GROMACS .gro file of N, CA and C in nm:
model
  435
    1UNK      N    1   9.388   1.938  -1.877
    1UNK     CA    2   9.392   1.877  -2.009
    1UNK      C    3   9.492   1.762  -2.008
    2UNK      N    4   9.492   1.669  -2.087
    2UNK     CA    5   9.513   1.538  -2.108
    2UNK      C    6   9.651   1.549  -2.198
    3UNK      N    7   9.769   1.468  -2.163
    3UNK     CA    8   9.904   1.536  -2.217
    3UNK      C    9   9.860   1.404  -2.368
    4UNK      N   10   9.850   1.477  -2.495
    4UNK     CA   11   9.826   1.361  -2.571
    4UNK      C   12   9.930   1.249  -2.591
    5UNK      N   13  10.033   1.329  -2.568
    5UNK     CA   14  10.160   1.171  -2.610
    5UNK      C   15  10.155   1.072  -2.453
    6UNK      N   16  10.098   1.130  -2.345
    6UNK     CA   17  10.081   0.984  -2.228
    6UNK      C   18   9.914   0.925  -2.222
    7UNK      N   19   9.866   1.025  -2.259
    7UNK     CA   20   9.718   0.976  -2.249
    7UNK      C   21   9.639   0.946  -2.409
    8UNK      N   22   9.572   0.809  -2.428
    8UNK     CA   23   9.591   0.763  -2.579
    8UNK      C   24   9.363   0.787  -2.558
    9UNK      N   25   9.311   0.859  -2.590
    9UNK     CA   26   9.191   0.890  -2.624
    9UNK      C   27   9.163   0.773  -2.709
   10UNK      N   28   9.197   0.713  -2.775
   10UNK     CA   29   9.163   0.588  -2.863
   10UNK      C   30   9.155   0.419  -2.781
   11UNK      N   31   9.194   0.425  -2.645
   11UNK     CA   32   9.224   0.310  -2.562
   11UNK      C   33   9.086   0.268  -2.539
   12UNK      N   34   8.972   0.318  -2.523
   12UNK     CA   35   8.872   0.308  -2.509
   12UNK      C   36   8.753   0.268  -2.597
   13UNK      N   37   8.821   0.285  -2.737
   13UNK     CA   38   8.709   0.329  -2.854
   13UNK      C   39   8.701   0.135  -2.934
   14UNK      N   40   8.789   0.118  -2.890
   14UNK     CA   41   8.744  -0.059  -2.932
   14UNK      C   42   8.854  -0.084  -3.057
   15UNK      N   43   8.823  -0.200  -3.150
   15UNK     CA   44   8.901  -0.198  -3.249
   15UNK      C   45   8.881  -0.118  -3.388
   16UNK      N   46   8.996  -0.031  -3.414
   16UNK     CA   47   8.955   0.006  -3.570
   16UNK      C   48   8.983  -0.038  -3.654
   17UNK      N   49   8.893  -0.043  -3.737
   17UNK     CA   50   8.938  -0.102  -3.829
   17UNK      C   51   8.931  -0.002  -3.975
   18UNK      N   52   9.009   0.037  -4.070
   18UNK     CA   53   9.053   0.068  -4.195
   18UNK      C   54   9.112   0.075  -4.304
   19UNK      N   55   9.050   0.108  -4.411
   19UNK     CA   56   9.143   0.085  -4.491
   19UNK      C   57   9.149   0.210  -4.585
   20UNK      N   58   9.319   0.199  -4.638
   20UNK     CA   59   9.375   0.295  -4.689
   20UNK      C   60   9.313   0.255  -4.821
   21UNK      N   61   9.331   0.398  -4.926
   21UNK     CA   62   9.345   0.360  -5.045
   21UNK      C   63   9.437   0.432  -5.111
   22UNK      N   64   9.529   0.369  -5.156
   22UNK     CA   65   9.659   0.384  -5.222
   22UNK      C   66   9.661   0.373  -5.430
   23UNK      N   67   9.604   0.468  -5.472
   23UNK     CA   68   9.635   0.466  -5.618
   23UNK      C   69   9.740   0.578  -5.645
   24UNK      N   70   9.865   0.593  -5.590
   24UNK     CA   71   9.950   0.661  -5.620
   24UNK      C   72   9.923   0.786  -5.609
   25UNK      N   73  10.067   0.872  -5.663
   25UNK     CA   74  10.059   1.054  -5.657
   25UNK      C   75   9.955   1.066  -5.754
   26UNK      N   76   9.965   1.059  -5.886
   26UNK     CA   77   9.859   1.106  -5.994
   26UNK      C   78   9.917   0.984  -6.101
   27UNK      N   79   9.839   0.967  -6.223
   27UNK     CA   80   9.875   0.926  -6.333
   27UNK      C   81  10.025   1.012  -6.366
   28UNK      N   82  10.120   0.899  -6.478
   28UNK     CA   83  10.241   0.920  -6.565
   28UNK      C   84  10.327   1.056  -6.407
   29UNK      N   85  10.333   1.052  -6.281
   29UNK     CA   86  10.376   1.129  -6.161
   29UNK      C   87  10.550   1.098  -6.254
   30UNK      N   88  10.631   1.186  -6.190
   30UNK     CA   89  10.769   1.178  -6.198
   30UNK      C   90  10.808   1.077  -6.125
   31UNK      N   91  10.900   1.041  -6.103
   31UNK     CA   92  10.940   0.929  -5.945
   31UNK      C   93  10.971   1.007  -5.845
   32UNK      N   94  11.036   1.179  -5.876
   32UNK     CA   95  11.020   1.222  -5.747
   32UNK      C   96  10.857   1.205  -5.658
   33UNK      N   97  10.813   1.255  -5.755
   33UNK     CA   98  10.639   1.275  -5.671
   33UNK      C   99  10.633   1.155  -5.589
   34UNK      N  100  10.623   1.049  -5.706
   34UNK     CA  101  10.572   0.937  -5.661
   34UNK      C  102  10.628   0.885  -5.538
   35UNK      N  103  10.781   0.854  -5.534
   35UNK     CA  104  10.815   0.909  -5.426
   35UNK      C  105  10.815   0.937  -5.286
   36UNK      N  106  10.767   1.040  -5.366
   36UNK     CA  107  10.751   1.147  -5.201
   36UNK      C  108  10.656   1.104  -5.179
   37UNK      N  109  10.533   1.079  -5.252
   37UNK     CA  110  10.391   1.046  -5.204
   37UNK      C  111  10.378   0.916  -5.131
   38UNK      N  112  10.462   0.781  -5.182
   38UNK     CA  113  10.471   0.668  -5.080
   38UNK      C  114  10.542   0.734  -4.949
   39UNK      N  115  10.643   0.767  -4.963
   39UNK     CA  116  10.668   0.834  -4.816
   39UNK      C  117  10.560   0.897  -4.704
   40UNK      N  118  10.525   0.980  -4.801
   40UNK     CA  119  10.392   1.043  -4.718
   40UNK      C  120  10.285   0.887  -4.670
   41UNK      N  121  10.243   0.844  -4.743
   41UNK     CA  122  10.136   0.734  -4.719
   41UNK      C  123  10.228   0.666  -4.597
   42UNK      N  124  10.356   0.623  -4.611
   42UNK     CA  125  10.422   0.537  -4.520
   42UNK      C  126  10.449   0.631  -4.398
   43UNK      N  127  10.445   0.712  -4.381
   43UNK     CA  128  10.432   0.790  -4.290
   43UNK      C  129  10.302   0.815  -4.190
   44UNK      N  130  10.188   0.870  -4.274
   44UNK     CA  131  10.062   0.851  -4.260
   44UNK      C  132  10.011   0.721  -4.199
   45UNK      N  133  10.108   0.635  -4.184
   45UNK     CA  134  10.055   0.442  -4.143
   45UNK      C  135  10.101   0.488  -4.025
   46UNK      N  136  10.237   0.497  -4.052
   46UNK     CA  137  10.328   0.485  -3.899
   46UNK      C  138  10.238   0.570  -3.784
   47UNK      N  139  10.208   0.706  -3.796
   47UNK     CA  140  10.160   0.772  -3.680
   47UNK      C  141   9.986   0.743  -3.682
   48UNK      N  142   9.969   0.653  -3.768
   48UNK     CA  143   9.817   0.614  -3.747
   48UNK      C  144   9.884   0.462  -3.609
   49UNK      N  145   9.950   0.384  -3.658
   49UNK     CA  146   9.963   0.273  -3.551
   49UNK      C  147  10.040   0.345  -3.441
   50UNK      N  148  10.105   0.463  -3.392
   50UNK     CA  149  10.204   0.491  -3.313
   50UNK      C  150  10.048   0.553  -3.220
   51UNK      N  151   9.986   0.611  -3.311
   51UNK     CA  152   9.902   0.669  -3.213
   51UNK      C  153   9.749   0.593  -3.113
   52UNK      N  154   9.800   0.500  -3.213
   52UNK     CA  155   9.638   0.396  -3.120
   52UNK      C  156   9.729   0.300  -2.995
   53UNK      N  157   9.887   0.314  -2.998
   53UNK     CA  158   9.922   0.244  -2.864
   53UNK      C  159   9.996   0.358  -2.773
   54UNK      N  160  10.021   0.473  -2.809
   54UNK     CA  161  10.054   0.568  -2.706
   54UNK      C  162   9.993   0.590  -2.580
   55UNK      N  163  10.126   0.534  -2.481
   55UNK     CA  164  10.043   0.600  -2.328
   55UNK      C  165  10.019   0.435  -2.272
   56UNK      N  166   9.972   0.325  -2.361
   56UNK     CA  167   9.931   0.211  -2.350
   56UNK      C  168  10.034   0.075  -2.321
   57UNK      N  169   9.947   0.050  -2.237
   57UNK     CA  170  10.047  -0.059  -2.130
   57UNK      C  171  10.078  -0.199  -2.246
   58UNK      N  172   9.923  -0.227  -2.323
   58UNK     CA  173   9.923  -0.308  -2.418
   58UNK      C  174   9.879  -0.228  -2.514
   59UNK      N  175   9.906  -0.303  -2.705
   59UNK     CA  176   9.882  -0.283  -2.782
   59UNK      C  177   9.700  -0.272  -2.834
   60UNK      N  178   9.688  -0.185  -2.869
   60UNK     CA  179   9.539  -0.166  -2.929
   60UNK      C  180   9.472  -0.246  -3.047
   61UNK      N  181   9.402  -0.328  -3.043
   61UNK     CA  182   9.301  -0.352  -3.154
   61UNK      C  183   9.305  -0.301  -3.302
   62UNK      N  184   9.369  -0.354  -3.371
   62UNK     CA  185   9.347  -0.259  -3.524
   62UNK      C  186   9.351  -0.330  -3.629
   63UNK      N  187   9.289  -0.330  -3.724
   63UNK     CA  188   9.267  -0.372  -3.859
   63UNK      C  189   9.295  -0.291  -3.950
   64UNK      N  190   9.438  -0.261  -4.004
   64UNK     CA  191   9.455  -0.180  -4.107
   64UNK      C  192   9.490  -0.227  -4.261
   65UNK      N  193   9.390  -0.208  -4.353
   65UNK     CA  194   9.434  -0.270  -4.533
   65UNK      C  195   9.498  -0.184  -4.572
   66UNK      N  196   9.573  -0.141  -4.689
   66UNK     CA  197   9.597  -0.071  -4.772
   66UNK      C  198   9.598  -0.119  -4.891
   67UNK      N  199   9.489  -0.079  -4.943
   67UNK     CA  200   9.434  -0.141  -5.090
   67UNK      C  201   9.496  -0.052  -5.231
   68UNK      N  202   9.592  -0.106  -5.297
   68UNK     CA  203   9.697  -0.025  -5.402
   68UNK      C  204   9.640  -0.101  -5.554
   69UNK      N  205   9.620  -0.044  -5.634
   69UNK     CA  206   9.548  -0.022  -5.720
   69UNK      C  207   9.642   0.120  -5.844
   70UNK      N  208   9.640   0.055  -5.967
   70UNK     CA  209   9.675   0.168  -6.044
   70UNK      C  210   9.822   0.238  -6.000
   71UNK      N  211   9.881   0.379  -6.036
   71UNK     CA  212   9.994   0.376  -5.965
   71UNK      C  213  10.052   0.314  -5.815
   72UNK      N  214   9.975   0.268  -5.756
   72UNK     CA  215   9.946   0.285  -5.639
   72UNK      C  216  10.068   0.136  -5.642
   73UNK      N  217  10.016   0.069  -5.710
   73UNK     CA  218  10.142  -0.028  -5.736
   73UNK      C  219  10.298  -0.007  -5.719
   74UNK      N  220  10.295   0.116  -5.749
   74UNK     CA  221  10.468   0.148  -5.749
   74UNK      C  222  10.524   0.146  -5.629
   75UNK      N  223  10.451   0.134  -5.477
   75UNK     CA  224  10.472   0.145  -5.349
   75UNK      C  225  10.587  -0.013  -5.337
   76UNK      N  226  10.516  -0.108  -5.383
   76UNK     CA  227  10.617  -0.224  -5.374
   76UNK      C  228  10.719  -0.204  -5.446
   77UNK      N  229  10.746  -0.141  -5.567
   77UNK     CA  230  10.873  -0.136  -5.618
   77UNK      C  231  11.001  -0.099  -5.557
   78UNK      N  232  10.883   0.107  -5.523
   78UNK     CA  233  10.968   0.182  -5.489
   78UNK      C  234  11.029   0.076  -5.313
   79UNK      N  235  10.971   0.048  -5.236
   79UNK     CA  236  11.006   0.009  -5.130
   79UNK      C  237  11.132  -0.102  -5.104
   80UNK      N  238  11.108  -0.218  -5.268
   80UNK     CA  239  11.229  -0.271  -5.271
   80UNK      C  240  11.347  -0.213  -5.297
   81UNK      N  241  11.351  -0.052  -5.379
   81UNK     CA  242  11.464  -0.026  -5.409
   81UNK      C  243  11.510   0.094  -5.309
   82UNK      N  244  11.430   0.109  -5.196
   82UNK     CA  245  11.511   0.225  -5.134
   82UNK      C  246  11.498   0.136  -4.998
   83UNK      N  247  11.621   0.152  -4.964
   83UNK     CA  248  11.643   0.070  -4.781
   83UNK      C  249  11.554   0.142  -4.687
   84UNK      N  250  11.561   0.261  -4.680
   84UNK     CA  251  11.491   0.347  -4.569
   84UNK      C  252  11.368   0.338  -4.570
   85UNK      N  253  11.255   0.346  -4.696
   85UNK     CA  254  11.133   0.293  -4.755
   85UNK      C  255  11.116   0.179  -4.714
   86UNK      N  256  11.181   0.084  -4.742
   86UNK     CA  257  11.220  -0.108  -4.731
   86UNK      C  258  11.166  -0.106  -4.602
   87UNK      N  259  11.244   0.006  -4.489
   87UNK     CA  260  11.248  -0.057  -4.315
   87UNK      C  261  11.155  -0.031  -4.271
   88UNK      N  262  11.089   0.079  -4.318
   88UNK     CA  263  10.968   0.175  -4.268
   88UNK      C  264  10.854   0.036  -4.323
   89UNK      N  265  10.823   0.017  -4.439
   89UNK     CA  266  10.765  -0.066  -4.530
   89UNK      C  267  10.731  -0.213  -4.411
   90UNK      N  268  10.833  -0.243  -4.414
   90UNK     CA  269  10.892  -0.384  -4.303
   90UNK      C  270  10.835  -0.334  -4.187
   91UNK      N  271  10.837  -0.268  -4.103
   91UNK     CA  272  10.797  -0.239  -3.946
   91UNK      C  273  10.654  -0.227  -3.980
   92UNK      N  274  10.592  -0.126  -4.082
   92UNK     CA  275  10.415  -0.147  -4.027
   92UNK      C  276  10.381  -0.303  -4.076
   93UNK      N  277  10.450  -0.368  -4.215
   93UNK     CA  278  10.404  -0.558  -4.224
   93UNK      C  279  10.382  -0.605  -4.086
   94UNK      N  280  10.528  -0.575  -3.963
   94UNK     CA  281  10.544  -0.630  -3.850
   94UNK      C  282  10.418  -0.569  -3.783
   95UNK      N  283  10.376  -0.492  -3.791
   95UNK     CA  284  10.309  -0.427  -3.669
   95UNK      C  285  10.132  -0.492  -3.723
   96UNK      N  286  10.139  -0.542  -3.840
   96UNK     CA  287   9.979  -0.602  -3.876
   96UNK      C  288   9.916  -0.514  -4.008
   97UNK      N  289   9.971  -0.414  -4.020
   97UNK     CA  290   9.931  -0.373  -4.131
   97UNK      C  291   9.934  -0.468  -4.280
   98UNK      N  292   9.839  -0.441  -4.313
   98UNK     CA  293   9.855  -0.580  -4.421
   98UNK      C  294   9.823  -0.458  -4.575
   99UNK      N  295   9.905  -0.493  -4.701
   99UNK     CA  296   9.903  -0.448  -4.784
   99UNK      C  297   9.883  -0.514  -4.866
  100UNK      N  298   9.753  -0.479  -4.994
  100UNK     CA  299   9.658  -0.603  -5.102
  100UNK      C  300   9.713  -0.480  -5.248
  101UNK      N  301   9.743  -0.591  -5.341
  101UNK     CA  302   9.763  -0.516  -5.452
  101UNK      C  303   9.611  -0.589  -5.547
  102UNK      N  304   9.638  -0.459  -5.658
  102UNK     CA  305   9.486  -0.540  -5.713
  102UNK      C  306   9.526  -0.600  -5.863
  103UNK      N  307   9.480  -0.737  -5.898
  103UNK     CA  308   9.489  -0.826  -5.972
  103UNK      C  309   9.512  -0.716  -6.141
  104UNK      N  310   9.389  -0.657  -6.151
  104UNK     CA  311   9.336  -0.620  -6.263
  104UNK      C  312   9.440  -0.520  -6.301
  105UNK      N  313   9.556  -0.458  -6.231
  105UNK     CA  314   9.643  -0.367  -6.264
  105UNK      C  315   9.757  -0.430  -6.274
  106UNK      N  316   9.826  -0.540  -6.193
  106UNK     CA  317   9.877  -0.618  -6.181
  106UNK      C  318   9.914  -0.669  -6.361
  107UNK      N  319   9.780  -0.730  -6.429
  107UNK     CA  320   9.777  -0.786  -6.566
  107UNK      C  321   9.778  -0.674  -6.675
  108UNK      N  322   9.759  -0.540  -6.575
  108UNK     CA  323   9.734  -0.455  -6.727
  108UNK      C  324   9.858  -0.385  -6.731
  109UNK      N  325   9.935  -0.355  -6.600
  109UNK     CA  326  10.098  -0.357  -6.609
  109UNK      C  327  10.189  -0.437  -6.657
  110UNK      N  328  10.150  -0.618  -6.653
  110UNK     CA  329  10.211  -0.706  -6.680
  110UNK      C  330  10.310  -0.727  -6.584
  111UNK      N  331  10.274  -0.716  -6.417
  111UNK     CA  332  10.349  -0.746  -6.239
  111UNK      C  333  10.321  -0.862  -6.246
  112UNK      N  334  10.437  -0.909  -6.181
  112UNK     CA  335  10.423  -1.067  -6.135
  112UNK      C  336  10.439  -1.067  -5.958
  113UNK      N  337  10.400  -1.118  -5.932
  113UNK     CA  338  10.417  -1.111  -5.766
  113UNK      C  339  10.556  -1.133  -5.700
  114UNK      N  340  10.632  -1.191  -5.769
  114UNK     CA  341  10.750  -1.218  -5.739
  114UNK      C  342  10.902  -1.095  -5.746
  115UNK      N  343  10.778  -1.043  -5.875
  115UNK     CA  344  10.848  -0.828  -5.856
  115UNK      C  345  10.801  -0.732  -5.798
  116UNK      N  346  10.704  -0.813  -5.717
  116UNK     CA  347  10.634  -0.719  -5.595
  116UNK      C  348  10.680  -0.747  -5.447
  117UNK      N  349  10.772  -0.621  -5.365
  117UNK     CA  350  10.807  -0.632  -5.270
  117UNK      C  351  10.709  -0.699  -5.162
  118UNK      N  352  10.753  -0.824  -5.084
  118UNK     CA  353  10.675  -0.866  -4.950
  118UNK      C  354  10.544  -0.936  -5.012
  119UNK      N  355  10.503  -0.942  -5.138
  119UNK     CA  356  10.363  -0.977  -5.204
  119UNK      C  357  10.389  -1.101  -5.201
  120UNK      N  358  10.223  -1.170  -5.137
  120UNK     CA  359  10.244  -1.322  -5.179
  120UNK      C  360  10.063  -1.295  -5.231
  121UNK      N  361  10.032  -1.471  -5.276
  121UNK     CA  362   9.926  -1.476  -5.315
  121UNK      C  363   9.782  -1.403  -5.223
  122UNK      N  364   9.805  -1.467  -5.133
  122UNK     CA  365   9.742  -1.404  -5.054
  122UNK      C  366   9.681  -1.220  -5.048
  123UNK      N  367   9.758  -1.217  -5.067
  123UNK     CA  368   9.718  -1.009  -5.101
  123UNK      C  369   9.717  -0.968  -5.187
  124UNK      N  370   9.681  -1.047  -5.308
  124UNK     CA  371   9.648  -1.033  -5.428
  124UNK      C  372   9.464  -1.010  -5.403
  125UNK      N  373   9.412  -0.905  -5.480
  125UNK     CA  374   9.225  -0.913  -5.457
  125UNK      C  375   9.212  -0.876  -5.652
  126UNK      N  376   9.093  -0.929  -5.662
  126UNK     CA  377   9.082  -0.958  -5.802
  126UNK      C  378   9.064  -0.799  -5.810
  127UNK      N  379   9.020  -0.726  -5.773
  127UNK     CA  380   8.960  -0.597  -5.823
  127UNK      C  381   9.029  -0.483  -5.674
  128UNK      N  382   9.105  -0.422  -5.714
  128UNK     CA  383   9.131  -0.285  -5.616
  128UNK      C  384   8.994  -0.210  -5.585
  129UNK      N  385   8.914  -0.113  -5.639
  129UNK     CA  386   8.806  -0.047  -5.674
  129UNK      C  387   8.724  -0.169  -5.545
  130UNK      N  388   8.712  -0.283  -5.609
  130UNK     CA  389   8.579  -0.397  -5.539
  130UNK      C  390   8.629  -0.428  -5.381
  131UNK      N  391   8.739  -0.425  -5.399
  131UNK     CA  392   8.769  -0.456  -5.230
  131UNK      C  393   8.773  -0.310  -5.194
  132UNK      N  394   8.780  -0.205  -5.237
  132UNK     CA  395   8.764  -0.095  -5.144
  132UNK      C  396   8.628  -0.069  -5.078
  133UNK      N  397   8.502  -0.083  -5.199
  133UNK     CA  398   8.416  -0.114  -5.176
  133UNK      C  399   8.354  -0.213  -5.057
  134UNK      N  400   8.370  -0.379  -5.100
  134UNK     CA  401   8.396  -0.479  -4.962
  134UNK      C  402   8.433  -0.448  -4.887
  135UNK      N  403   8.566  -0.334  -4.813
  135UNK     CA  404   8.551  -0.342  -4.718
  135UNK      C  405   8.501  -0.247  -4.613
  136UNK      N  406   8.444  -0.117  -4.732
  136UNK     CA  407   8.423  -0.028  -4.651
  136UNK      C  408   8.207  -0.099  -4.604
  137UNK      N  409   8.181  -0.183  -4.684
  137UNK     CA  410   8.060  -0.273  -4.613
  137UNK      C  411   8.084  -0.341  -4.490
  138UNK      N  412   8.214  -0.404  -4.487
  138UNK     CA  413   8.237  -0.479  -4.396
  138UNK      C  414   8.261  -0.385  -4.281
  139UNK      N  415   8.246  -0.215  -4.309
  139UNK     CA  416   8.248  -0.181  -4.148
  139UNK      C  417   8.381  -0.093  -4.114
  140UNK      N  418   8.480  -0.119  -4.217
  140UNK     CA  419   8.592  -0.045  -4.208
  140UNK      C  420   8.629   0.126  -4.268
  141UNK      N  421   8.648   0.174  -4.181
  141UNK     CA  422   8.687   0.330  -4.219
  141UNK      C  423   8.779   0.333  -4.374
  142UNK      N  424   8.687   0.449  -4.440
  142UNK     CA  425   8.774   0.496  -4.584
  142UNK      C  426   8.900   0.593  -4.557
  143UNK      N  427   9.023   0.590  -4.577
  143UNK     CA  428   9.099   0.697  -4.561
  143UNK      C  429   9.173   0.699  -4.690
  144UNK      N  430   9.193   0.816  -4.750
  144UNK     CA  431   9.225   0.853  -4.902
  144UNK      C  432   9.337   0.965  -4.877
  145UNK      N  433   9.425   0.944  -4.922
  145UNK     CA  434   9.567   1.071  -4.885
  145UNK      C  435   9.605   1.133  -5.035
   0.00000   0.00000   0.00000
């Protein structure tokens, strides 16, 4: 048998591509939950990218979104205000993970991009819900935590 942390079963399988969907712990969550639940999601990234280059001489192929929508918004807040969140947050940006907030929650919160951690225009999508949709056409894996 194949020791999984030297031998990477995914080196072979081509590029993946997916996307998260991030609408928070639940509606009106405490901030513990909420919280804990970006942790979890930021966690959930990290050993998704740790595990497609394990064992690997070079880096693997990957296309990862995380499409935030509804609470799901609070991930940029919470990330500006906790350092440890912030670094974790910062290393998957570095590693290609790209994170889209959605317009339509954005206006019904009344967010400006400029109070959204790491947000530029660019990762703004008019509709959370429509790009989850788009991209799971375009071919990309659904993952829901």
């Amino acid at each position: 048998m194949n020791d999984p942390l030297t031998h990477n079963r995914y080196s072979k399988s081509g590029e993946q591509r997916v996307v998260y969907h991030n609408n928070g712990a639940y509606i009106n969550a405490a901030p513990p939950e909420t919280k804990a639940y970006m942790a979890a999601l930021l966690t959930s990234l990290t050993n998704h990218v740790q595990a497609l280059s394990a064992g690997c001489e070079s880096k693997l192929a990957f296309t990862i979104r995380v499409v935030c929508h509804g609470a799901g918004l609070d991930l940029f807040q919470i990330a500006e205000a906790d350092d440890i969140l912030k670094k974790r947050f910062d290393n998957l940006c570095e590693q290609g993970v790209r994170f889209l907030a959605c317009a339509n929650t954005m206006r019904a919160r009344n967010l400006e991009i400029k109070n959204l951690y790491r947000l530029s225009e660019d990762d703004v999508v008019p509709s959370g819900v429509a790009e989850l949709a788009y991209l799971q056409i375009q071919g990309f894996a659904y993952i829901h935590l």
